[in-house]
Amino acid sequence: MEIFERLESEVRSYCRGWPVVFNEARGSHVYDESGRPYLDFFAGAGSLNYGHNNPRLKTELLDYLIGDSIVHSLDAYTTAKRDFLKTFGEVILAPRGLDYKVQFPGPAGNNAVEAALKLARKYTGRETVISFTNGFHGMTLGALAVTGNSMKRGGAGVPLGHAATMPFDGYMDGRTPDFLWLRSLLEDSGSGLDKPAAVIVETVQGEGGINVASAGWLRGLAALCKEYEMLLIVDDIQMGCGRTGPFFSFEEAGIEPDIVTLSKSISGYGLPMALTLFKRELDVWEPGEHNGTFRGPNPAFVTGTAALTTFWRDDELQRETVAKGELIGSRLEAIAEEHPQTGAHARGRGMARGLAFTEEGLAKSVCAEAFQRGLLMETSGPEDEVAKLLPPLTTSREELEQGLDIIAESVRAAVKVPQPA
Amino acid sequence: MEIFERLESEVRSYCRGWPVVFNEARGSHVYDESGRPYLDFFAGAGSLNYGHNNPRLKTELLDYLIGDSIVHSLDAYTTAKRDFLKTFGEVILAPRGLDYKVQFPGPAGNNAVEAALKLARKYTGRETVISFTNGFHGMTLGALAVTGNSMKRGGAGVPLGHAATMPFDGYMDGRTPDFLWLRSLLEDSGSGLDKPAAVIVETVQGEGGINVASAGWLRGLAALCKEYEMLLIVDDIQMGCGRTGPFFSFEEAGIEPDIVTLSKSISGYGLPMALTLFKRELDVWEPGEHNGTFRGPNPAFVTGTAALTTFWRDDELQRETVAKGELIGSRLEAIAEEHPQTGAHARGRGMARGLAFTEEGLAKSVCAEAFQRGLLMETSGPEDEVAKLLPPLTTSREELEQGLDIIAESVRAAVKVPQPA
Amino acid sequence: MEIFERLESEVRSYCRGWPVVFNEARGSHVYDESGRPYLDFFAGAGSLNYGHNNPRLKTELLDYLIGDSIVHSLDAYTTAKRDFLKTFGEVILAPRGLDYKVQFPGPAGNNAVEAALKLARKYTGRETVISFTNGFHGMTLGALAVTGNSMKRGGAGVPLGHAATMPFDGYMDGRTPDFLWLRSLLEDSGSGLDKPAAVIVETVQGEGGINVASAGWLRGLAALCKEYEMLLIVDDIQMGCGRTGPFFSFEEAGIEPDIVTLSKSISGYGLPMALTLFKRELDVWEPGEHNGTFRGPNPAFVTGTAALTTFWRDDELQRETVAKGELIGSRLEAIAEEHPQTGAHARGRGMARGLAFTEEGLAKSVCAEAFQRGLLMETSGPEDEVAKLLPPLTTSREELEQGLDIIAESVRAAVKVPQPA
Amino acid sequence: MEIFERLESEVRSYCRGWPVVFNEARGSHVYDESGRPYLDFFAGAGSLNYGHNNPRLKTELLDYLIGDSIVHSLDAYTTAKRDFLKTFGEVILAPRGLDYKVQFPGPAGNNAVEAALKLARKYTGRETVISFTNGFHGMTLGALAVTGNSMKRGGAGVPLGHAATMPFDGYMDGRTPDFLWLRSLLEDSGSGLDKPAAVIVETVQGEGGINVASAGWLRGLAALCKEYEMLLIVDDIQMGCGRTGPFFSFEEAGIEPDIVTLSKSISGYGLPMALTLFKRELDVWEPGEHNGTFRGPNPAFVTGTAALTTFWRDDELQRETVAKGELIGSRLEAIAEEHPQTGAHARGRGMARGLAFTEEGLAKSVCAEAFQRGLLMETSGPEDEVAKLLPPLTTSREELEQGLDIIAESVRAAVKVPQPA
């Protein structure tokens, strides 16, 4: 580990909570170099919805690589890209009646967000983008401006502009009507809010603390966007690809965003890949107006195609995810009830779940205790107040129960120790 | 091809000049789905310095994947990452006496640039970054602000700030002393230039038209940075990893930048990966202050390690690159001399070369003719006035001669046809 | 009038509602060149609190000018400035226990606001300034960024940043607790609101539609500022100098702002002059760090001193203003009750009063009818929905009754005519 | 003086070099309260081109005030404003063939600049404004962004954007062709300079150190603006109203700016007033899109009209100014030649003159010595390296000689004392 400390920047973070060196991974388990297994309820922050090294995807990937198929192709046409587009169109877009164009904006989620923001501004000729409290959209300067976290914003070193923050669902007290503030600003020509180009929203805020937007709130937001001619961008980087059940997390609400960003689990194998989807009429890009070196990651296209084919030709995964999500939810509620003094409560939808504590530092302790017991999970929320669960969707019920048992023990262990102020 | 036209955004560009579907690739050749080979003098815009699917890297990659080694790990510790860091330290940093810390900022070059800019601003507490005419650093909002191309800047949809553009080497006529303008601004408290945090520069501007900064100019810039306490960022994304001969393109000038960005060929296999390097004392990041999903692309670490081991343990590749570069240069000069009426002249260093034309549209026609003859190359420069050559460094002399013959023929064919105004 | 149309920019506005040429003015009356008198319930948008050409101020001004006293002195010391400072200290600051330093930031209110914003940012090292819906602070780029009106903001031609708009008192429906939104943002490190340098507020929004902040709301705001270490800037340009009763409009609430801006009636004679006041410890300006040509308008100092001496050595004006304000208020309420179908209601405090209509266009028609009847008043509010009354504080009760009679008639006349959609 | 120290902000500056209290002023002299006279070679930083309390202007002003004519009228029509517009049209615009519309943007020069920048951006739909090294345009946020001085820029507390600084005439070494840099940036679509809305320039930079742009350079700039469709804004606030000889300082170069700003001496009496002039076709303002309280300073209109009538109906003042300017110039050159070791040299045009020293601190000492001898003058330039002379244009030759004698003595006295490092 000395090598990391000597050579890697202080910016590294996950390794601080998990001071081991990983080297293998299969399904819902990763192994450190001593061979110790860890049940993975983190799943690459939602990048491994189908587990580590899924065998069906692996076969396709190995075949591709062994055959000297083209790996890097910028945005030239390749058979791998065609297969991906064709499958994505057939398996995802067509059955949902979505007439989206697909942009490959670069390999990372932030590239998808930056492209979405640029396109929304170009299409509308306006600059302001509405974002929400505790939203998270990425670390590049455009994406960071619509991200809430103050520590990460501070890292910009320059003021972040052209954005306005609004209350996410449930942020204001229950007595305040949804969108009262945003609607007031939009209606009032003296409000000081310049007419927005777009709204960017996550249906469930993962980094922000597993905050769930209700279907009603999302429909209200979509209606407001339509009424005020703002484009609706759903950032589905973490919650898409089935994390909450359906492929797109917004399906449950019955809304159709103007722009959608996907990344993380879209390659299905943890390989860098991202998509920006938008309604056909929004495709006002000039050729090459947004470019980048890694827009043609063919191995990721191959595993992405395999993932779509394997998991999304029927609704089994979706139904399983919903059912497992309910299982997790009820177990978390039981744990919360066991420790009323901690202010614990369960949150989430599908297999994006969290256990939030009002007692400061407790979520962090729970994750540390879980790690000691061979379970990987991280905290989220502005004050790291939520122990977050993002297990692979393919995690078996036995594994889920096992992990939840560990969590239950970990909470018991953590509450015994007085938290540091 | 109908699928691309129906589903992929109009933003796609390379496919427009090369209207075929690629599917295989080995060394310096790619093949379309009909089996037609193309000699590749484009090399993924510099991402394939060791050619396509280099067998030694491929073996390591397949072994890694077959063994279910961990693929995605965010910034947790992995054996693959340790191997990469160790090798990078031993093979690259130590022999050059560079005491850099390594940040994995995300998978794309723009992530490396965004991290570099953020760190420079954080460290200095200042905001302005000096960039150069025709510099290219990426499409995310921070990187785009230091990029010169007006079409791409326009895509931002918001004003780009906190930057100031300065003349690159040779930009002003020969009668103007180097850095006269920049030095005047820095010296003069009434100049209107706010004290800069940093300077970001490419030693050879690839996208900007194969504009070569002389060693003397680079030393002058480094001295100016030191004198005025500005950090020197060398963006070595396209020109690093041996493209100009030495591993870092700035080695020839004998300078030591404060921050260096690497991407493109760092994985050696076309897999998305990027690094931000900086002097140890600049490592003022808070843990997690800059994060991102694809900071632990282990397959890319594996091929990256193999590339370092294969190509950089001795100076053979470097010497070969310089020699081949001279071969290319003299052939291009001969071609230029053959067509004095086109204003053609050769440019470049190492194996980053270009044939610039003053006659409008000619470079584009040359590339089109070359494609007809089975050679891939692209244009660069603000008006696409340069036919750019970035062959894999591993291209054999026979292949080089073959490609240069095609270029010679292509120029002859292109000059015969009157160019469109 | 041809000369104005030929030579003056289309930006002119008041002249459009009052298409006559004024030439004389005394007390609460102005006269056009035909000699027709107009009762002035506009008072230079609050710049003529002591009426036109007040004889006691006039005498001092004439004496000063006749004696060849110095007129223009930048920020050199003059006897006129000393007299003003001394009087302001004795008559205004000392009795109120305010230990403010005085800056002469330039002749216009926007200069006072720009200086306030600069100082707040310099002192705190932070950039964001909180402003309120329908706030109005001026047309220069810094002041415009904290102004709500969308038409005026659009005139900037560049995005306006470093500011965030918040709901003014009563803006959200009554069911939402005061400051719920702002406090939530401040408390939450993930809210997306960067820690503000300051809050800028008017106690009664004049241009915004005579929106009155309650004393309780202002105290709540002051407490929030203290709690979160934000500076409280009260822009008292229109509501200060006695417009609402006490010299400073915030006195009633018992708060002590960190920074106060004054202009409009501070010279007492309609001469350009402005002040920025701030707590002694905030005086971190470097000499000359903010400058300007007209910071020493000595004739304005002379009339300003005379106004303080004449009107503020006792509390008579204050008591009279409150009493007259109540008179106006009850008359306006009666008018409103007479026309329930128009949604009319009375607003205001002291002698800043308004009659707001929900029926579109009606306020404008009322002002037009009033002008026909010899009364000057203007509309305000984002949709010009309020007929605004800012009579000189020195207006007699007879004049007030006379003006209010005209308003009553004007409303009756206006409601008879169907409003244009 | 205790009152100033106790109550006035530390931002005050002129009073620090002249620690006396002024109270009277006539022609080229001001008097402190002890009755000591000072010859004024500062003239309100160019606001008193016709001297202090010019009797002909004074008579008109007193008549106006005594008759209870309207003082404050926002942008309503008044007889005083009509007289001013009519006279300005007849005496200034028509004889010079200038078809400008007139905007009254507020009382201060910065209001004129802010309006000019807003209009240029609105008209062109572009954002960047080109300014020049050591340009000075005002302290409000828009004007400050095009001002060079780093101390004053730092006072903004936020980054200043939407502007780019270019070399003023003579800034780069003599070997660099004029506009080589700016033209290169404009021609090159990869330069990183976004297409500018406008260029803002002073023909002689007063605050910047009496830097004179040659007629040829100004013509070159005007031609470049035309070629690249940028609006040319001449900021004639300090150099207009005859300071360099002709009414507009740009007349000598034979150019016709698109927009002109005037302030300082436009009222002729030191009263706050400013104008923004622009070509008729640029008048795209909406009514009220830019407003402000002190846009109708009628007393200033009255003195302004009187000044135009008195001084600009023939060319006598212009001829006298040129002749006196030459007198000053030759005297300053003689003084410079007397002290070759100080690096002194004379600068200027018309009656805007300066004596620049390379020896640090010397200009300041000279001004201090001059003050001791009863002469007011200030330093300018980024390092206060220039002793600046802006005497009233009406200063007699005897007074000029007397002042220049004092300067000669002051330089002799200052060079004797070693300067502090």
PDB file of C-alpha atoms in Angstrom, chain C residues 1 3-4 6-16 20-26 33 42 44-45 47 53 58 61-62 65-72 74-79 81-82 85-86 101-104 107-108 110-111 114 118 121 127 136 139-142 144 151-152 155 157-159 162 263-264 269-272 278 280 283 285-291 293-295, chain D residues 1 3-4 6-16 20-26 30 33 42 44-45 47 53 58 61-62 65-72 74-79 81-82 85-86 101-104 107-108 110-111 114 118 121 127 136 139-142 144 151-152 155 157-159 162 263-264 269-272 278 280 283 285-291 293-295:
ATOM      1  CA  MET C   1     -41.349  68.260 -28.686  1.00  0.00           C
ATOM      2  CA  ILE C   3     -36.431  67.984 -30.718  1.00  0.00           C
ATOM      3  CA  PHE C   4     -36.826  65.193 -28.164  1.00  0.00           C
ATOM      4  CA  ARG C   6     -35.372  63.588 -33.176  1.00  0.00           C
ATOM      5  CA  LEU C   7     -32.466  63.686 -30.754  1.00  0.00           C
ATOM      6  CA  GLU C   8     -33.278  61.717 -27.617  1.00  0.00           C
ATOM      7  CA  SER C   9     -32.957  57.958 -27.467  1.00  0.00           C
ATOM      8  CA  GLU C  10     -35.985  55.694 -27.542  1.00  0.00           C
ATOM      9  CA  VAL C  11     -35.004  54.634 -24.019  1.00  0.00           C
ATOM     10  CA  ARG C  12     -36.838  57.645 -22.587  1.00  0.00           C
ATOM     11  CA  SER C  13     -39.952  56.609 -20.700  1.00  0.00           C
ATOM     12  CA  TYR C  14     -41.666  58.975 -18.237  1.00  0.00           C
ATOM     13  CA  CYS C  15     -42.175  61.518 -21.000  1.00  0.00           C
ATOM     14  CA  ARG C  16     -44.336  58.986 -22.803  1.00  0.00           C
ATOM     15  CA  VAL C  20     -45.819  67.872 -21.868  1.00  0.00           C
ATOM     16  CA  VAL C  21     -42.736  69.986 -21.233  1.00  0.00           C
ATOM     17  CA  PHE C  22     -42.245  70.936 -17.600  1.00  0.00           C
ATOM     18  CA  ASN C  23     -40.444  74.086 -16.599  1.00  0.00           C
ATOM     19  CA  GLU C  24     -41.286  75.243 -13.076  1.00  0.00           C
ATOM     20  CA  ALA C  25     -41.829  73.550  -9.751  1.00  0.00           C
ATOM     21  CA  ARG C  26     -42.649  74.616  -6.218  1.00  0.00           C
ATOM     22  CA  GLU C  33     -44.533  75.433 -20.178  1.00  0.00           C
ATOM     23  CA  PHE C  42     -44.341  61.074  -7.861  1.00  0.00           C
ATOM     24  CA  GLY C  44     -38.850  62.352  -8.577  1.00  0.00           C
ATOM     25  CA  ALA C  45     -39.439  58.713  -7.668  1.00  0.00           C
ATOM     26  CA  SER C  47     -36.011  62.182  -4.677  1.00  0.00           C
ATOM     27  CA  ASN C  53     -37.279  73.932  -4.612  1.00  0.00           C
ATOM     28  CA  LYS C  58     -32.814  77.089  -1.918  1.00  0.00           C
ATOM     29  CA  LEU C  61     -27.829  76.755  -2.226  1.00  0.00           C
ATOM     30  CA  LEU C  62     -27.989  80.223  -3.735  1.00  0.00           C
ATOM     31  CA  LEU C  65     -23.212  79.436  -5.434  1.00  0.00           C
ATOM     32  CA  ILE C  66     -23.273  83.227  -5.323  1.00  0.00           C
ATOM     33  CA  GLY C  67     -20.231  83.222  -3.043  1.00  0.00           C
ATOM     34  CA  ASP C  68     -18.171  81.195  -5.551  1.00  0.00           C
ATOM     35  CA  SER C  69     -17.815  78.390  -3.094  1.00  0.00           C
ATOM     36  CA  ILE C  70     -16.222  75.305  -4.579  1.00  0.00           C
ATOM     37  CA  VAL C  71     -18.654  73.206  -6.613  1.00  0.00           C
ATOM     38  CA  HIS C  72     -16.658  70.192  -7.728  1.00  0.00           C
ATOM     39  CA  LEU C  74     -13.718  64.958  -6.149  1.00  0.00           C
ATOM     40  CA  ASP C  75     -12.936  63.564  -2.723  1.00  0.00           C
ATOM     41  CA  ALA C  76     -10.830  66.430  -1.483  1.00  0.00           C
ATOM     42  CA  TYR C  77     -11.877  68.018   1.811  1.00  0.00           C
ATOM     43  CA  THR C  78     -14.257  70.952   1.587  1.00  0.00           C
ATOM     44  CA  THR C  79     -16.115  72.972   4.125  1.00  0.00           C
ATOM     45  CA  LYS C  81     -18.525  68.277   2.939  1.00  0.00           C
ATOM     46  CA  ARG C  82     -17.399  68.794   6.508  1.00  0.00           C
ATOM     47  CA  LEU C  85     -20.632  65.004   7.594  1.00  0.00           C
ATOM     48  CA  LYS C  86     -20.827  66.820  10.891  1.00  0.00           C
ATOM     49  CA  LYS C 101     -18.493  55.263   8.414  1.00  0.00           C
ATOM     50  CA  VAL C 102     -19.647  57.275   5.388  1.00  0.00           C
ATOM     51  CA  GLN C 103     -18.529  56.670   1.819  1.00  0.00           C
ATOM     52  CA  PHE C 104     -19.325  59.043  -1.030  1.00  0.00           C
ATOM     53  CA  PRO C 107     -23.608  60.707  -7.487  1.00  0.00           C
ATOM     54  CA  ALA C 108     -26.152  57.971  -8.240  1.00  0.00           C
ATOM     55  CA  ASN C 110     -26.322  52.602  -8.318  1.00  0.00           C
ATOM     56  CA  ASN C 111     -22.901  53.890  -7.251  1.00  0.00           C
ATOM     57  CA  GLU C 114     -22.034  48.933  -6.385  1.00  0.00           C
ATOM     58  CA  LYS C 118     -17.905  45.420  -3.598  1.00  0.00           C
ATOM     59  CA  ARG C 121     -17.499  40.820  -1.167  1.00  0.00           C
ATOM     60  CA  GLU C 127     -19.154  36.301  -3.921  1.00  0.00           C
ATOM     61  CA  PHE C 136     -34.699  46.998  -7.516  1.00  0.00           C
ATOM     62  CA  MET C 139     -28.922  49.557 -13.806  1.00  0.00           C
ATOM     63  CA  THR C 140     -25.145  49.163 -13.591  1.00  0.00           C
ATOM     64  CA  LEU C 141     -23.967  45.602 -14.022  1.00  0.00           C
ATOM     65  CA  GLY C 142     -23.364  44.804 -10.358  1.00  0.00           C
ATOM     66  CA  LEU C 144     -28.580  44.885 -12.038  1.00  0.00           C
ATOM     67  CA  MET C 151     -36.802  43.427 -18.999  1.00  0.00           C
ATOM     68  CA  LYS C 152     -34.111  45.447 -17.282  1.00  0.00           C
ATOM     69  CA  GLY C 155     -30.726  44.846 -21.142  1.00  0.00           C
ATOM     70  CA  GLY C 157     -26.582  41.710 -22.750  1.00  0.00           C
ATOM     71  CA  VAL C 158     -24.447  39.387 -20.623  1.00  0.00           C
ATOM     72  CA  PRO C 159     -25.465  36.858 -17.975  1.00  0.00           C
ATOM     73  CA  HIS C 162     -22.898  36.007  -8.262  1.00  0.00           C
ATOM     74  CA  SER C 263     -29.447  58.528  -2.409  1.00  0.00           C
ATOM     75  CA  LYS C 264     -32.524  60.175  -3.989  1.00  0.00           C
ATOM     76  CA  TYR C 269     -33.191  69.247  -3.608  1.00  0.00           C
ATOM     77  CA  GLY C 270     -33.114  66.663  -6.344  1.00  0.00           C
ATOM     78  CA  LEU C 271     -29.375  67.073  -6.887  1.00  0.00           C
ATOM     79  CA  PRO C 272     -27.387  63.896  -7.595  1.00  0.00           C
ATOM     80  CA  PHE C 278     -21.217  50.784   6.907  1.00  0.00           C
ATOM     81  CA  ARG C 280     -16.758  50.932  11.284  1.00  0.00           C
ATOM     82  CA  ASP C 283     -14.087  49.912   6.422  1.00  0.00           C
ATOM     83  CA  TRP C 285     -11.208  49.895   1.595  1.00  0.00           C
ATOM     84  CA  GLU C 286      -7.788  50.837   0.264  1.00  0.00           C
ATOM     85  CA  PRO C 287      -7.494  54.563  -0.516  1.00  0.00           C
ATOM     86  CA  GLY C 288      -8.872  55.066  -4.020  1.00  0.00           C
ATOM     87  CA  GLU C 289      -9.929  51.434  -4.447  1.00  0.00           C
ATOM     88  CA  HIS C 290     -13.340  52.724  -5.495  1.00  0.00           C
ATOM     89  CA  ASN C 291     -13.336  56.183  -7.044  1.00  0.00           C
ATOM     90  CA  THR C 293     -15.539  61.928 -10.670  1.00  0.00           C
ATOM     91  CA  PHE C 294     -18.632  63.228  -8.911  1.00  0.00           C
ATOM     92  CA  ARG C 295     -17.957  62.128  -5.357  1.00  0.00           C
TER      93      ARG C 295
ATOM     94  CA  MET D   1     -10.225  67.582   9.853  1.00  0.00           C
ATOM     95  CA  ILE D   3     -14.548  64.900  11.367  1.00  0.00           C
ATOM     96  CA  PHE D   4     -13.334  63.452   8.080  1.00  0.00           C
ATOM     97  CA  ARG D   6     -13.779  59.875  12.171  1.00  0.00           C
ATOM     98  CA  LEU D   7     -16.681  59.704   9.750  1.00  0.00           C
ATOM     99  CA  GLU D   8     -15.409  59.310   6.200  1.00  0.00           C
ATOM    100  CA  SER D   9     -14.346  55.953   4.807  1.00  0.00           C
ATOM    101  CA  GLU D  10     -10.705  55.057   4.332  1.00  0.00           C
ATOM    102  CA  VAL D  11     -11.435  54.921   0.615  1.00  0.00           C
ATOM    103  CA  ARG D  12     -10.923  58.685   0.352  1.00  0.00           C
ATOM    104  CA  SER D  13      -7.795  59.534  -1.568  1.00  0.00           C
ATOM    105  CA  TYR D  14      -7.211  63.018  -3.004  1.00  0.00           C
ATOM    106  CA  CYS D  15      -7.495  64.529   0.454  1.00  0.00           C
ATOM    107  CA  ARG D  16      -4.452  62.526   1.487  1.00  0.00           C
ATOM    108  CA  VAL D  20      -6.382  71.113   3.592  1.00  0.00           C
ATOM    109  CA  VAL D  21     -10.043  72.043   3.479  1.00  0.00           C
ATOM    110  CA  PHE D  22     -11.084  73.880   0.325  1.00  0.00           C
ATOM    111  CA  ASN D  23     -13.950  76.317   0.275  1.00  0.00           C
ATOM    112  CA  GLU D  24     -13.823  78.747  -2.607  1.00  0.00           C
ATOM    113  CA  ALA D  25     -12.900  78.589  -6.246  1.00  0.00           C
ATOM    114  CA  ARG D  26     -12.746  80.948  -9.197  1.00  0.00           C
ATOM    115  CA  VAL D  30      -9.184  77.224  -5.517  1.00  0.00           C
ATOM    116  CA  GLU D  33     -10.435  77.784   4.346  1.00  0.00           C
ATOM    117  CA  PHE D  42      -6.138  69.210 -11.936  1.00  0.00           C
ATOM    118  CA  GLY D  44     -11.685  68.101 -11.209  1.00  0.00           C
ATOM    119  CA  ALA D  45      -9.869  65.410 -13.196  1.00  0.00           C
ATOM    120  CA  SER D  47     -14.482  68.170 -15.115  1.00  0.00           C
ATOM    121  CA  ASN D  53     -17.583  78.908 -11.284  1.00  0.00           C
ATOM    122  CA  LYS D  58     -23.063  80.922 -13.061  1.00  0.00           C
ATOM    123  CA  LEU D  61     -27.542  78.725 -13.201  1.00  0.00           C
ATOM    124  CA  LEU D  62     -28.577  81.318 -10.646  1.00  0.00           C
ATOM    125  CA  LEU D  65     -32.606  78.344  -9.581  1.00  0.00           C
ATOM    126  CA  ILE D  66     -33.943  81.696  -8.462  1.00  0.00           C
ATOM    127  CA  GLY D  67     -36.931  81.336 -10.804  1.00  0.00           C
ATOM    128  CA  ASP D  68     -37.940  78.007  -9.229  1.00  0.00           C
ATOM    129  CA  SER D  69     -37.395  76.214 -12.471  1.00  0.00           C
ATOM    130  CA  ILE D  70     -37.661  72.475 -12.193  1.00  0.00           C
ATOM    131  CA  VAL D  71     -34.512  70.862 -10.786  1.00  0.00           C
ATOM    132  CA  HIS D  72     -35.201  67.142 -10.858  1.00  0.00           C
ATOM    133  CA  LEU D  74     -36.141  62.025 -14.240  1.00  0.00           C
ATOM    134  CA  ASP D  75     -36.569  61.620 -17.987  1.00  0.00           C
ATOM    135  CA  ALA D  76     -39.650  63.764 -18.347  1.00  0.00           C
ATOM    136  CA  TYR D  77     -39.453  66.595 -20.864  1.00  0.00           C
ATOM    137  CA  THR D  78     -38.295  69.968 -19.538  1.00  0.00           C
ATOM    138  CA  THR D  79     -37.466  73.232 -21.161  1.00  0.00           C
ATOM    139  CA  LYS D  81     -33.440  69.617 -21.410  1.00  0.00           C
ATOM    140  CA  ARG D  82     -34.897  70.819 -24.679  1.00  0.00           C
ATOM    141  CA  LEU D  85     -30.581  69.034 -26.749  1.00  0.00           C
ATOM    142  CA  LYS D  86     -31.266  71.785 -29.264  1.00  0.00           C
ATOM    143  CA  LYS D 101     -29.078  60.032 -30.807  1.00  0.00           C
ATOM    144  CA  VAL D 102     -28.543  61.230 -27.240  1.00  0.00           C
ATOM    145  CA  GLN D 103     -29.135  59.122 -24.133  1.00  0.00           C
ATOM    146  CA  PHE D 104     -29.082  60.553 -20.606  1.00  0.00           C
ATOM    147  CA  PRO D 107     -25.296  61.452 -13.726  1.00  0.00           C
ATOM    148  CA  ALA D 108     -21.887  59.747 -13.763  1.00  0.00           C
ATOM    149  CA  ASN D 110     -19.769  55.119 -15.427  1.00  0.00           C
ATOM    150  CA  ASN D 111     -23.493  55.337 -16.225  1.00  0.00           C
ATOM    151  CA  GLU D 114     -22.549  50.987 -18.715  1.00  0.00           C
ATOM    152  CA  LYS D 118     -25.288  47.321 -22.761  1.00  0.00           C
ATOM    153  CA  ARG D 121     -24.152  43.946 -26.590  1.00  0.00           C
ATOM    154  CA  GLU D 127     -20.774  39.712 -25.354  1.00  0.00           C
ATOM    155  CA  PHE D 136     -10.001  53.525 -17.468  1.00  0.00           C
ATOM    156  CA  MET D 139     -15.917  51.599 -11.068  1.00  0.00           C
ATOM    157  CA  THR D 140     -19.285  49.948 -11.642  1.00  0.00           C
ATOM    158  CA  LEU D 141     -19.046  46.277 -12.493  1.00  0.00           C
ATOM    159  CA  GLY D 142     -19.571  46.566 -16.243  1.00  0.00           C
ATOM    160  CA  LEU D 144     -14.629  47.972 -14.303  1.00  0.00           C
ATOM    161  CA  MET D 151      -6.036  47.424  -7.681  1.00  0.00           C
ATOM    162  CA  LYS D 152      -9.376  48.774  -8.806  1.00  0.00           C
ATOM    163  CA  GLY D 155     -12.051  45.749  -5.586  1.00  0.00           C
ATOM    164  CA  GLY D 157     -14.674  40.973  -5.367  1.00  0.00           C
ATOM    165  CA  VAL D 158     -15.931  38.868  -8.272  1.00  0.00           C
ATOM    166  CA  PRO D 159     -14.227  37.903 -11.526  1.00  0.00           C
ATOM    167  CA  HIS D 162     -16.919  39.397 -21.112  1.00  0.00           C
ATOM    168  CA  SER D 263     -19.406  63.335 -18.856  1.00  0.00           C
ATOM    169  CA  LYS D 264     -17.043  65.388 -16.628  1.00  0.00           C
ATOM    170  CA  TYR D 269     -19.750  73.669 -13.999  1.00  0.00           C
ATOM    171  CA  GLY D 270     -18.717  70.475 -12.276  1.00  0.00           C
ATOM    172  CA  LEU D 271     -22.300  69.311 -11.860  1.00  0.00           C
ATOM    173  CA  PRO D 272     -22.942  65.578 -12.351  1.00  0.00           C
ATOM    174  CA  PHE D 278     -24.816  56.623 -30.685  1.00  0.00           C
ATOM    175  CA  ARG D 280     -29.300  56.569 -35.069  1.00  0.00           C
ATOM    176  CA  ASP D 283     -31.112  53.104 -30.973  1.00  0.00           C
ATOM    177  CA  TRP D 285     -33.471  50.485 -26.603  1.00  0.00           C
ATOM    178  CA  GLU D 286     -36.908  49.632 -25.256  1.00  0.00           C
ATOM    179  CA  PRO D 287     -38.488  52.516 -23.316  1.00  0.00           C
ATOM    180  CA  GLY D 288     -37.172  52.307 -19.763  1.00  0.00           C
ATOM    181  CA  GLU D 289     -34.823  49.388 -20.492  1.00  0.00           C
ATOM    182  CA  HIS D 290     -32.064  51.424 -18.860  1.00  0.00           C
ATOM    183  CA  ASN D 291     -33.222  53.930 -16.278  1.00  0.00           C
ATOM    184  CA  THR D 293     -33.051  58.568 -10.847  1.00  0.00           C
ATOM    185  CA  PHE D 294     -30.751  61.384 -11.888  1.00  0.00           C
ATOM    186  CA  ARG D 295     -31.205  61.358 -15.647  1.00  0.00           C
TER     187      ARG D 295
END
